[in-house]
Coordinates of C-alpha atoms and ligand atoms in Angstrom, one line a residue:
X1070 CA 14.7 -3.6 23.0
X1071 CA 10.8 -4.9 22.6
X1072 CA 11.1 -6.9 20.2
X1073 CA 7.3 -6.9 19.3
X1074 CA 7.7 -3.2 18.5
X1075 CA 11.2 -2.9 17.2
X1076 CA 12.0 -1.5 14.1
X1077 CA 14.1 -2.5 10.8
X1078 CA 16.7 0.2 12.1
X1079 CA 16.9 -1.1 15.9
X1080 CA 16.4 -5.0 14.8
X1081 CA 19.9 -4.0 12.3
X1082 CA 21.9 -2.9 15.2
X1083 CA 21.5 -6.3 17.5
X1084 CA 21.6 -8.7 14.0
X1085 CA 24.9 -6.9 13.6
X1086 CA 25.9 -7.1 17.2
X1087 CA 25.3 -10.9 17.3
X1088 CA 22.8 -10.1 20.1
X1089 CA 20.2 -11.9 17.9
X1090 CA 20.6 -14.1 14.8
X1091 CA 18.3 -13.8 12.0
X1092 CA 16.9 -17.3 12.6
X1093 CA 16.1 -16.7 15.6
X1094 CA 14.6 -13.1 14.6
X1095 CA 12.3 -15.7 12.2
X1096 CA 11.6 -18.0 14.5
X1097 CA 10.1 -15.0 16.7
X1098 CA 7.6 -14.2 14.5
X1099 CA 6.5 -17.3 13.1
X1100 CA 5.9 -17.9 16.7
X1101 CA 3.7 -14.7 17.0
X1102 CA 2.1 -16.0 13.9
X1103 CA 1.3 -19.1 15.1
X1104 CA -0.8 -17.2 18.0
X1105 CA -2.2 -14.3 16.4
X1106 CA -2.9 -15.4 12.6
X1107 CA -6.4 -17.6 13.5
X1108 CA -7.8 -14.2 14.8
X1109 CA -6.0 -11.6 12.2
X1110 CA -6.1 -13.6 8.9
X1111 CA -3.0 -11.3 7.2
X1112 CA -1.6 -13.9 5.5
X1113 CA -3.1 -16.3 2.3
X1114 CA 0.7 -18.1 2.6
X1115 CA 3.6 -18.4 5.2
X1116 CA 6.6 -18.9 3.6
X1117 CA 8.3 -21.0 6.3
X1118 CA 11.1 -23.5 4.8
X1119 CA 12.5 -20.4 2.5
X1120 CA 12.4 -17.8 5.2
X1121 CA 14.5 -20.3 7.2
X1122 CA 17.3 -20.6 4.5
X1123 CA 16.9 -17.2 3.7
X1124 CA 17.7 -16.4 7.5
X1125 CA 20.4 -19.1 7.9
X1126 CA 22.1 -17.3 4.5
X1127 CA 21.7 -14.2 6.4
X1128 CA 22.9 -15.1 9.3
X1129 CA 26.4 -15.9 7.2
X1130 CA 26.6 -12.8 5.3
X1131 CA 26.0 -10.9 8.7
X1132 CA 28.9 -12.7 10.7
X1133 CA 31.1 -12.3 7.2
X1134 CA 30.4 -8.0 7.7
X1135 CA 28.6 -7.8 4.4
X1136 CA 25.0 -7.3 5.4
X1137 CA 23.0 -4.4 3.7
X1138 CA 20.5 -2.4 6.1
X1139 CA 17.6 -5.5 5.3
X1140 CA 19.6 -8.5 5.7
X1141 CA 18.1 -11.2 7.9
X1142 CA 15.0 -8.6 8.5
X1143 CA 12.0 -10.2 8.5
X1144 CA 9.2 -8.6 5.8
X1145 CA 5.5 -9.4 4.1
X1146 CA 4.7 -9.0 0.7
X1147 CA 1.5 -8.2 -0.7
X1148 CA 0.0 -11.4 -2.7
X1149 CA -0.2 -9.8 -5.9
X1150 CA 4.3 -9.6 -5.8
X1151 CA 4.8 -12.5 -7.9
X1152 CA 7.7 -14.7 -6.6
X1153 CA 8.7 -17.1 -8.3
X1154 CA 7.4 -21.0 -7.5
X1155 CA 5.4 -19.0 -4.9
X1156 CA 1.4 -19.0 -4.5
X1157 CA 0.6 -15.8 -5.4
X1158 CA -3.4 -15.2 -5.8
X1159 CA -3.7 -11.9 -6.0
X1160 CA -6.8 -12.1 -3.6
X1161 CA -9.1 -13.9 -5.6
X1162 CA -10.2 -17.3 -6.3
X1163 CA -9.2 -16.8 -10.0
X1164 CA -5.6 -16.9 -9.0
X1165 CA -6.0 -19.4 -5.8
X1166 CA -4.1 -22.3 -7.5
X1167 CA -1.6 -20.1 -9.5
X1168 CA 1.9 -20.2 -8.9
X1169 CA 4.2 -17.9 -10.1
X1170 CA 6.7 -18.2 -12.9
X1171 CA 9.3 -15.7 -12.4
X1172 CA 9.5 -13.3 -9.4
X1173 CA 8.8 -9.4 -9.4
X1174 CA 11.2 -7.2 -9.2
X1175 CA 10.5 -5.5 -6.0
X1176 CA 10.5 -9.1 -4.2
X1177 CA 13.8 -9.9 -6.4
X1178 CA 15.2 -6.3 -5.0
X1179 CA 14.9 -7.3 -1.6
X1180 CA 16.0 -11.1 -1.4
X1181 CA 19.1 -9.5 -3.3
X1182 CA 19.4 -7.2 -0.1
X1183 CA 18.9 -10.3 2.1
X1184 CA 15.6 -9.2 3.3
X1185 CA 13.4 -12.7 4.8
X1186 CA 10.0 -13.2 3.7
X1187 CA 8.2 -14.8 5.8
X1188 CA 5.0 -14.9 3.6
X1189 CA 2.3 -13.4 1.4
X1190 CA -0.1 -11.1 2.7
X1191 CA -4.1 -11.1 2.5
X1192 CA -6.0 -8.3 0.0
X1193 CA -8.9 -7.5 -1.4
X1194 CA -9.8 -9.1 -4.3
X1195 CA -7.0 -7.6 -7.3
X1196 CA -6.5 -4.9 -4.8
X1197 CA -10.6 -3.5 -5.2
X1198 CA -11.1 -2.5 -2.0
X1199 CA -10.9 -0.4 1.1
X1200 CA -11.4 -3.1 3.8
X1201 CA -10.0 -6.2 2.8
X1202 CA -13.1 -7.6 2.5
X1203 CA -13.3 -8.7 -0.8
X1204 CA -10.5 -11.0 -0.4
X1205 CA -11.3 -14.8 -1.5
X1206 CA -9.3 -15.4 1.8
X1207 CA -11.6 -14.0 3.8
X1208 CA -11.7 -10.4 5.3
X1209 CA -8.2 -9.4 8.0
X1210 CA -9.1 -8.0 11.6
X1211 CA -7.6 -5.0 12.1
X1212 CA -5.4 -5.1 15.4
X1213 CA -6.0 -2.7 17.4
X1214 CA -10.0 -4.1 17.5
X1215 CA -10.5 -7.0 16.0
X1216 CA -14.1 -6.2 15.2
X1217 CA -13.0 -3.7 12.4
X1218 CA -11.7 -3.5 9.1
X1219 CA -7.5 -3.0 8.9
X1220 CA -8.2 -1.0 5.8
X1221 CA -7.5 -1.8 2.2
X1222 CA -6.6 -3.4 -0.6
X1223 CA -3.1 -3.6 1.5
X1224 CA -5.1 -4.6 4.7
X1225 CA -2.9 -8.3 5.3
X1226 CA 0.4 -6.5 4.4
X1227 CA -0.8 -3.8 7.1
X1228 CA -2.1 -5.9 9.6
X1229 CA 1.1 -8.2 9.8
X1230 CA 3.6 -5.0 11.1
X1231 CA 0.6 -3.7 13.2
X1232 CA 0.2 -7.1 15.0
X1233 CA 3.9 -7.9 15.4
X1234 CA 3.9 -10.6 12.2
X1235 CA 6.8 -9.3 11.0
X1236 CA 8.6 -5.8 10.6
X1237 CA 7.3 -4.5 7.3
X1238 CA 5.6 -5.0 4.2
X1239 CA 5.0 -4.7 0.8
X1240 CA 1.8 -3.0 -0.3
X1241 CA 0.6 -1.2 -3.6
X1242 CA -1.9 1.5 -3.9
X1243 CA -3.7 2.5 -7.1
X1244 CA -5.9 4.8 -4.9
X1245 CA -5.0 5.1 -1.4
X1246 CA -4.3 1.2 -1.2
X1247 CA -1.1 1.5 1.2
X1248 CA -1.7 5.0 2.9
X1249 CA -5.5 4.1 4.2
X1250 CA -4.3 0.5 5.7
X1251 CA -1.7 2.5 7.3
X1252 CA -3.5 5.0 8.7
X1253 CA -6.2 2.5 10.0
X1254 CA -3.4 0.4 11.4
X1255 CA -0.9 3.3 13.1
X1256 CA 1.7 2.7 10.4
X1257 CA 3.8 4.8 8.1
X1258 CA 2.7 3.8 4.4
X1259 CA 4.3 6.0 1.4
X1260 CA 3.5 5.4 -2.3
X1261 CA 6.1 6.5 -4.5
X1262 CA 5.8 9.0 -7.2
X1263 CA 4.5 6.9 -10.2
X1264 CA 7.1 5.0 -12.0
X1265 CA 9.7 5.3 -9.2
X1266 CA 9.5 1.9 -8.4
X1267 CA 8.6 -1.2 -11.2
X1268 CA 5.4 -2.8 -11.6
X1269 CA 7.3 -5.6 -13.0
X1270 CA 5.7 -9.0 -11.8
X1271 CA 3.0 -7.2 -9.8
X1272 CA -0.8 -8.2 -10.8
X1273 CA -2.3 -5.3 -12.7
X1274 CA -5.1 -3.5 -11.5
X1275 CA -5.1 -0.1 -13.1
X1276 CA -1.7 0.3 -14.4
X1277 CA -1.4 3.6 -15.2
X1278 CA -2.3 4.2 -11.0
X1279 CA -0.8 1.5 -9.6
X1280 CA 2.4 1.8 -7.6
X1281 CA 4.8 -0.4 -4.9
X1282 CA 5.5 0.9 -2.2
X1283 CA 6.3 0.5 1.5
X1284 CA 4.2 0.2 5.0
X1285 CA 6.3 -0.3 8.6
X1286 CA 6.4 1.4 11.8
X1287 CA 8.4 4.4 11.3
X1288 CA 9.7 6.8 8.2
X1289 CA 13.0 5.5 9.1
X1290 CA 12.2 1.9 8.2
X1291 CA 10.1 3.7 4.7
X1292 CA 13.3 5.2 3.9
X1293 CA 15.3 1.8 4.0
X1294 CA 12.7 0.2 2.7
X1295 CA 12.1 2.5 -0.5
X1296 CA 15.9 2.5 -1.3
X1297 CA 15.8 -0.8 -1.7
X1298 CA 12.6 -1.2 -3.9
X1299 CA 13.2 1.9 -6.1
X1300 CA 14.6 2.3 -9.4
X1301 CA 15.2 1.8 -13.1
X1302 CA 14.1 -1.6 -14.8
X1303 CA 14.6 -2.4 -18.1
X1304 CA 11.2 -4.8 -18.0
X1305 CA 8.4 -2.1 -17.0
X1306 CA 8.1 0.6 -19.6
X1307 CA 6.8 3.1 -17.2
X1308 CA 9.6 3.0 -14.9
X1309 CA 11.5 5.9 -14.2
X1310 CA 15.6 6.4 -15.2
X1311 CA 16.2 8.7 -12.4
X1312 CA 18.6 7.9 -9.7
X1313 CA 17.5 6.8 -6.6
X1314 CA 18.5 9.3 -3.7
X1315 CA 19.9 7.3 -0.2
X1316 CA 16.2 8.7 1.6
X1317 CA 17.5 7.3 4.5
X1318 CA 20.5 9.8 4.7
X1319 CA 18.3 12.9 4.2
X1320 CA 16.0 12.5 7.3
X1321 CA 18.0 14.5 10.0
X1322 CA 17.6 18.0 8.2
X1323 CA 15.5 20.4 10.1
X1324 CA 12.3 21.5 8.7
X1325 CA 12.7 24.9 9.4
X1326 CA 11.2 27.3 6.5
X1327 CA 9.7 24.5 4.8
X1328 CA 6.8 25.7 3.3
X1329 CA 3.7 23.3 4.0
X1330 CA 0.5 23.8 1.9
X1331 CA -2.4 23.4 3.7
X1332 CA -5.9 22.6 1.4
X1333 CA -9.0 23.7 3.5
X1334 CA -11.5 22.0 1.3
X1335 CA -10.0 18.9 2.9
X1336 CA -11.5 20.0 6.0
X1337 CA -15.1 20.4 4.4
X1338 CA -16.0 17.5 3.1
X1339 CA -17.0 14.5 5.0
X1340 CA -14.3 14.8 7.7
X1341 CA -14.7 13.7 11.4
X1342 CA -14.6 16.3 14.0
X1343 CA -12.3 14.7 16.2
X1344 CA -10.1 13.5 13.3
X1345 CA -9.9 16.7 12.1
X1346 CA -9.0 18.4 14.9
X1347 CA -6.4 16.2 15.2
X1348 CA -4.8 17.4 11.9
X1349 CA -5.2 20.3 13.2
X1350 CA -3.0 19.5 15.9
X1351 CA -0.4 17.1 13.7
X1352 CA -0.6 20.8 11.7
X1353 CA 0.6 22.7 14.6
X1354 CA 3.3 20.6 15.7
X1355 CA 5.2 21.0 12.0
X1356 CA 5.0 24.5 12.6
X1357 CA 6.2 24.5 15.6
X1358 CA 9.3 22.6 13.9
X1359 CA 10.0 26.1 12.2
X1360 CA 8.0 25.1 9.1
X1361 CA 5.1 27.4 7.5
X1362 CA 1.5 26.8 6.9
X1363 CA 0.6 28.3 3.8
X1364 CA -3.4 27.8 2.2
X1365 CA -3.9 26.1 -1.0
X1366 CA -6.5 25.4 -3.6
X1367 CA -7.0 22.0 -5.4
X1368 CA -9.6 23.3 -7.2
X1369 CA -10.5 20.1 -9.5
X1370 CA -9.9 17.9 -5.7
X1371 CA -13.9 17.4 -5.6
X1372 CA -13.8 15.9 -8.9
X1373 CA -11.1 13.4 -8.4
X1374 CA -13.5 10.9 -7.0
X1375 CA -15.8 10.9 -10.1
X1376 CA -12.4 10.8 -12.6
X1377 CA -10.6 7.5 -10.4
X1378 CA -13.9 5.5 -11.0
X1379 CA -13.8 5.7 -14.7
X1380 CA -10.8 5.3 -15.3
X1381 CA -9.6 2.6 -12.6
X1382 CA -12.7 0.0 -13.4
X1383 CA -11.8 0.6 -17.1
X1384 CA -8.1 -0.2 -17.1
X1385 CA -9.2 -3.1 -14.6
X1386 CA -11.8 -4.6 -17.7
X1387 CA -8.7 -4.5 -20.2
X1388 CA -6.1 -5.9 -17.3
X1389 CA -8.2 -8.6 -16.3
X1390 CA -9.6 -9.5 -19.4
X1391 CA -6.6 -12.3 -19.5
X1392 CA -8.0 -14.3 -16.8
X1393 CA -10.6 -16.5 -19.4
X1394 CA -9.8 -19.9 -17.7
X1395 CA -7.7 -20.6 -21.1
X1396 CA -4.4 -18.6 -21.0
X1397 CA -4.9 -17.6 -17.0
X1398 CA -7.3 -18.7 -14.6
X1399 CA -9.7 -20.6 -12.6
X1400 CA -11.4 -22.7 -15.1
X1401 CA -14.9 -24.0 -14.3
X1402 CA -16.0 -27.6 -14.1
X1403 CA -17.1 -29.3 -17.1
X1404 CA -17.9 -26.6 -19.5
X1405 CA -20.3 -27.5 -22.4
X1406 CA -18.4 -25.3 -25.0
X1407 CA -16.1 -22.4 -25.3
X1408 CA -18.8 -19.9 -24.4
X1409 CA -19.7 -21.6 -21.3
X1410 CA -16.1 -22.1 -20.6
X1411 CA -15.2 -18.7 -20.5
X1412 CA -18.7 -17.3 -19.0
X1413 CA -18.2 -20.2 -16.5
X1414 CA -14.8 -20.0 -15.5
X1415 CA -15.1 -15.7 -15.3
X1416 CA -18.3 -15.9 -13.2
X1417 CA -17.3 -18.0 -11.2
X1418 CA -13.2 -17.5 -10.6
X1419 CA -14.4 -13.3 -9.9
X1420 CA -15.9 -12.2 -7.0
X1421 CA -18.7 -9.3 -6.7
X1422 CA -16.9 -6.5 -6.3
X1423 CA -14.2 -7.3 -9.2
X1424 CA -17.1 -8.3 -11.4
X1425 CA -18.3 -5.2 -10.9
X1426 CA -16.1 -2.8 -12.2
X1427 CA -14.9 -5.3 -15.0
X1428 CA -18.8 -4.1 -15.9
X1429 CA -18.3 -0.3 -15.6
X1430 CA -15.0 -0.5 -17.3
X1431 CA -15.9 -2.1 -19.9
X1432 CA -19.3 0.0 -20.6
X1433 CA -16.9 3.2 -20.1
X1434 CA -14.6 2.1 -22.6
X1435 CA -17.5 0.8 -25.2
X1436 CA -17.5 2.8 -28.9
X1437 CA -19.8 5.8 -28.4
X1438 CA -19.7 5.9 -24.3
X1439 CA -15.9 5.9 -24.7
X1440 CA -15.3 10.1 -25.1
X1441 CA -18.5 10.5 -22.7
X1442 CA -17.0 8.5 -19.8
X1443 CA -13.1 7.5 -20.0
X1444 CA -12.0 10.2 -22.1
X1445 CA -14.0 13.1 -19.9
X1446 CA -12.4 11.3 -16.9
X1447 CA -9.0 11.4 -18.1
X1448 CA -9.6 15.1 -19.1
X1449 CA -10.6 15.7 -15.4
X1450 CA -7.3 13.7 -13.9
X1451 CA -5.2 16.3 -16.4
X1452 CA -6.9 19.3 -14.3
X1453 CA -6.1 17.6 -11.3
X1454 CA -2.2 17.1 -12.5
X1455 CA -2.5 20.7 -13.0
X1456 CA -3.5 21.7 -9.6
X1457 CA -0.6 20.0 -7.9
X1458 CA 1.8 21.5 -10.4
X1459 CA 0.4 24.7 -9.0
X1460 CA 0.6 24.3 -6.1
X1461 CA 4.0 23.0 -5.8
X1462 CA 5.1 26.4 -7.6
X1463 CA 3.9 27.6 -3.9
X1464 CA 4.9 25.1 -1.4
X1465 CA 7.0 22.0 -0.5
X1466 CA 4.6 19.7 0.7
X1467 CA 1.0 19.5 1.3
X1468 CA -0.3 18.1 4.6
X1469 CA -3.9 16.7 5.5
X1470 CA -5.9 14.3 6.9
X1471 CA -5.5 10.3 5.1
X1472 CA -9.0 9.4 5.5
X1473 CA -12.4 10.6 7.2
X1474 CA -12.7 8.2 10.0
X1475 CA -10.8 5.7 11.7
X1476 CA -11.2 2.0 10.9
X1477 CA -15.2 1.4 10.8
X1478 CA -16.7 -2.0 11.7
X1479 CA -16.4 -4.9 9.2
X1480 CA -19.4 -5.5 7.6
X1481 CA -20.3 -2.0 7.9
X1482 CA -20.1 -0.5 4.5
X1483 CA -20.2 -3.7 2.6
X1484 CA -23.8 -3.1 2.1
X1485 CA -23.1 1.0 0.3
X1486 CA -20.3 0.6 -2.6
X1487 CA -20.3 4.5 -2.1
X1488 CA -19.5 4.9 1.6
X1489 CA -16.8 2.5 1.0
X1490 CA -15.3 4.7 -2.1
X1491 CA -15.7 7.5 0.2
X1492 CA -12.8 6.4 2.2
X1493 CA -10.4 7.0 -0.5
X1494 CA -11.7 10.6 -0.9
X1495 CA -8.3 12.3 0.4
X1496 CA -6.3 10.0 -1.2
X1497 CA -7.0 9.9 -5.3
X1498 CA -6.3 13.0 -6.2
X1499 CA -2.0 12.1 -5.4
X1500 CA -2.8 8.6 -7.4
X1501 CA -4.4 10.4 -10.3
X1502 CA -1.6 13.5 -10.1
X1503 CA 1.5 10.5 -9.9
X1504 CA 3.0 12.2 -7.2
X1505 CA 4.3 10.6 -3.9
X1506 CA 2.1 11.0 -1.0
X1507 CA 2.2 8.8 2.3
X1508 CA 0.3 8.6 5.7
X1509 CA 2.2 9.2 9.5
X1510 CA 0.7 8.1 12.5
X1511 CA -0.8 11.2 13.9
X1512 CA -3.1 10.2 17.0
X1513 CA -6.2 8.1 18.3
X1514 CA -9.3 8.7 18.3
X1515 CA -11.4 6.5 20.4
X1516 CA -8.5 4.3 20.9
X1517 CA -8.1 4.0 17.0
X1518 CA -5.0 5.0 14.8
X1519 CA -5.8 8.1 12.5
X1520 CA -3.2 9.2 9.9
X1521 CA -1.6 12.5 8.4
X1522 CA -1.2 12.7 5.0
X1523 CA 1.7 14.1 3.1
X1524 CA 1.6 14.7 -0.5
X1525 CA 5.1 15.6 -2.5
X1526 CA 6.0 17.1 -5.9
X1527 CA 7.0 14.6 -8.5
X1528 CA 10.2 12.4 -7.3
X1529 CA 10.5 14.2 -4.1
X1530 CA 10.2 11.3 -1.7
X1531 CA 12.8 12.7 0.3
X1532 CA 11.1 15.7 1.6
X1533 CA 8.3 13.5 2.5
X1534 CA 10.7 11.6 4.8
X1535 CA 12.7 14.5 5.7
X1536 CA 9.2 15.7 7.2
X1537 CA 7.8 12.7 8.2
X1538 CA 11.2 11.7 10.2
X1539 CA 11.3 14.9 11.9
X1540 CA 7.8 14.9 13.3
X1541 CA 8.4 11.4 14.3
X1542 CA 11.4 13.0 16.2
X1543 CA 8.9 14.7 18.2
X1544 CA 5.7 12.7 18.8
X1545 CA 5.4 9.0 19.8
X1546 CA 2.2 8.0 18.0
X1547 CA 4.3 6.0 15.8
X1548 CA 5.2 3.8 18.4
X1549 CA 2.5 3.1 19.8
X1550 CA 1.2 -0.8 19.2
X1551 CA -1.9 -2.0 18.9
X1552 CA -3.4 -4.4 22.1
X1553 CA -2.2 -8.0 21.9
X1554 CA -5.4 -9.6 20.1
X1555 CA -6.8 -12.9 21.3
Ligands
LIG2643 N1 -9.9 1.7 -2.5 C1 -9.6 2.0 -3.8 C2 -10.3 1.1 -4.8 O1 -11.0 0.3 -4.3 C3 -8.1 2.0 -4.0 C4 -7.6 0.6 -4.2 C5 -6.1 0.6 -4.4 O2 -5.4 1.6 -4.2 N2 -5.6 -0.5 -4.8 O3 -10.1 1.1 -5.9

């Protein structure tokens, strides 16, 4: 087995065979991290002293027959998982000195399942972002060319697996935050239907968007993964009762008859020609797995753009409004009075991108713009709702590309707030909706990863896997890896 490429399945069957231990397993990658993290800059922290007694604990409930399908596996979390006595900065200078109290429930899920965490993964700043270059930690290379973006907000969490610093990761998308990393980065990233998994102890951005989930190198490893994160908690109010279905024991079914909608206003906008013939071809391939194409309208699709940034920015001004330098925060050097305090320590402790939309939010949200702007946009996201309900009535899943264009340079759209936002244009409409959606692996283009995008009805993560698994089980961009960087 490569190690470099190996997955959370095939790394299971030598930890339990004793061909490996899971400190040694740890000691791998912080080797690989040692090398490769000056060029791809994916984590803010390494976690090294706990990921060693987490891996020699490991090691003990492997050789006593009682390890779970993550224990002594080596993961990333996304920086905005609080973990308790853990740095956890959510990206931003705000939160550079803040360590956390208690530890999210995700993170808490997987130590419980033994999983090692070898650190805390880069972001953009509270997960704004498409190309993790509003991080206060400066922006991640992508691996597979080190002179572009890895894609955000999840861009560290997605850079780690691609690079080989450790199996998989945490992310969270609010917008396309773990299926656009993944697709810039050849992985397979899948947000959960909203509420499947808690957002207890994870950094708010827009809570009624955001959403944990997944990123690693194979629907396999999502499936394992997801069982582990998923489920009830008493602590987040918006988390859903349903039981969580064992994803990773519904991935051999054949997807014969499976009714795929495909949406050709996807294919209109401002898609790449090669990218979208390679949809095409990702397309083709599920049919020729027995299941059928069938067209779709997402009528309100064009609008979901226009809806997202309303209503994101303005649940960022309420979310954020915490961080005053008083009760949470950076707080700036000797202020004169409270006004200056708080102007000060905000001004300072938020970058420009955060700053922002704490601006639009807030001017969305104020008495007399508030039915012009937030409540129009929330009227638009109910449309939207409505057109996936419709079309589920019709077809299983619906398939199409993740993004327009492979990773771009860094630097490149820093300049047009637009062009970046554009890059989420396939992927809003599934955060606004709440239903599951994830990104496969589904080619190159000019040597780049591109991604398919699958989008599920409400709490049907498994028929995203099922289909994911299966056309993993018949092409082999999955497993491709990116070039060793310097
Ligand atoms: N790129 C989108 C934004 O900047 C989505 C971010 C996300 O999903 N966290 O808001």
């Amino acid at each position: 087995m490569n190690l470099r490429s190996a997955t959370i399945a095939e790394l299971r069957a030598h930890l339990d065979q004793r061909k490996l231990s899971a400190v040694e397993l740890t000691d791998y990658y912080f080797e690989r991290i040692d090398r490769h993290e000056p060029t791809i800059n994916a984590y803010v922290t390494q976690l090294r002293e706990t990921a060693r007694s987490a891996a020699v604990k490991a090691d003990k409930i492997i050789a006593a027959g009682q390890a779970t399908a993550l224990t002594g596996i080596p993961i990333a979390e996304k920086d905005l998982f609080c973990i308790e006595g853990t740095k956890t900065t959510s990206g931003s200078k705000m939160l550079a000195d803040f360590e956390a109290p208690y530890t999210a429930t995700v993170s808490e899920k997987l130590a419980n399942a033994g999983a090692v965490t070898l650190g805390k993964t880069n972001m953009d700043e509270f997960a704004m972002g498409s190309s993790n270059e509003s991080s206060y930690f400066g922006p991640v290379k992508n691996p597979w060319d080190t002179s572009r973006v890895p894609g955000g907000s999840s861009g560290g969490s997605a850079a780690a697996v691609a690079a080989g610093l450790c199996v998989a990761s945490t992310g969270t998308d609010t917008g396309g935050s773990i299926r656009q990393p993944a697709a810039l980065c050849g992985l397979t990233g899948l947000k959960p239907t909203y509420g499947r998994v808690s957002r207890w102890g994870m950094i708010a951005f827009a809570s009624s968007l955001d959403q944990a989930g997944p990123m690693t190198r194979s629907a396999k490893d999502a499936a394992i993964m997801l069982e582990h994160m998923a489920g009830f908690d008493p602590r987040d109010s918006t988390c859903l009762t349903e039981a969580v279905p064992r994803y990773s024991q519904h991935l051999d079914q054949p997807i014969k008859g499976l009714r795929i909608g495909v949406c050709e206003a996807f294919f209109e906008t401002a898609l790449d020609a090669t990218v979208a013939t390679q949809i095409r071809e990702a397309l083709s391939i599920l049919e020729s797995l027995g299941a059928t194409l069938i067209d779709v309208s997402l009528p309100h699709m064009t609008a979901s753009l226009g809806a997202y940034y309303v209503i994101a920015p303005a649940e960022c001004s309420a979310n954020l409004a915490r961080f005053d330098g008083i009760r949470y925060g950076y707080r700036c050097e000797d202020p004169q009075n409270l006004q200056d305090l708080y102007t000060r320590s905000r001004g300072e402790g938020f970058g420009q991108e955060v700053k922002k939309r704490i601006l639009v939010g807030t001017f969305a949200l104020s008495a007399g713009y508030y039915d012009a702007f937030y409540g129009r946009a929330q009227k638009v996201r109910r449309l939207i709702k409505q057109d996936f309900v419709e079309a589920f009535s019709q077809v299983d899943v619906i398939a199409g590309p993740t993004t327009p264009t492979p990773a771009f340079g860094l630097g490149e759209k820093a300049k047009n707030s637009v062009d970046m936002y554009l890059q989420d244009v396939f992927t809003i409409a599934a955060s606004l909706a709440g239903v599951p959606a994830m990104s496969i692996p589904a080619g190159l283009v000019s040597g780049l990863p591109i991604g398919l995008q699958l989008i599920g009805n409400y709490l049907d993560e498994a028929t995203l896997l099922n289909v994911a698994h299966q056309f993993q089980q018949t092409t082999d961009w999955h497993t491709l890896t990116a070039p060793e960087a310097p």
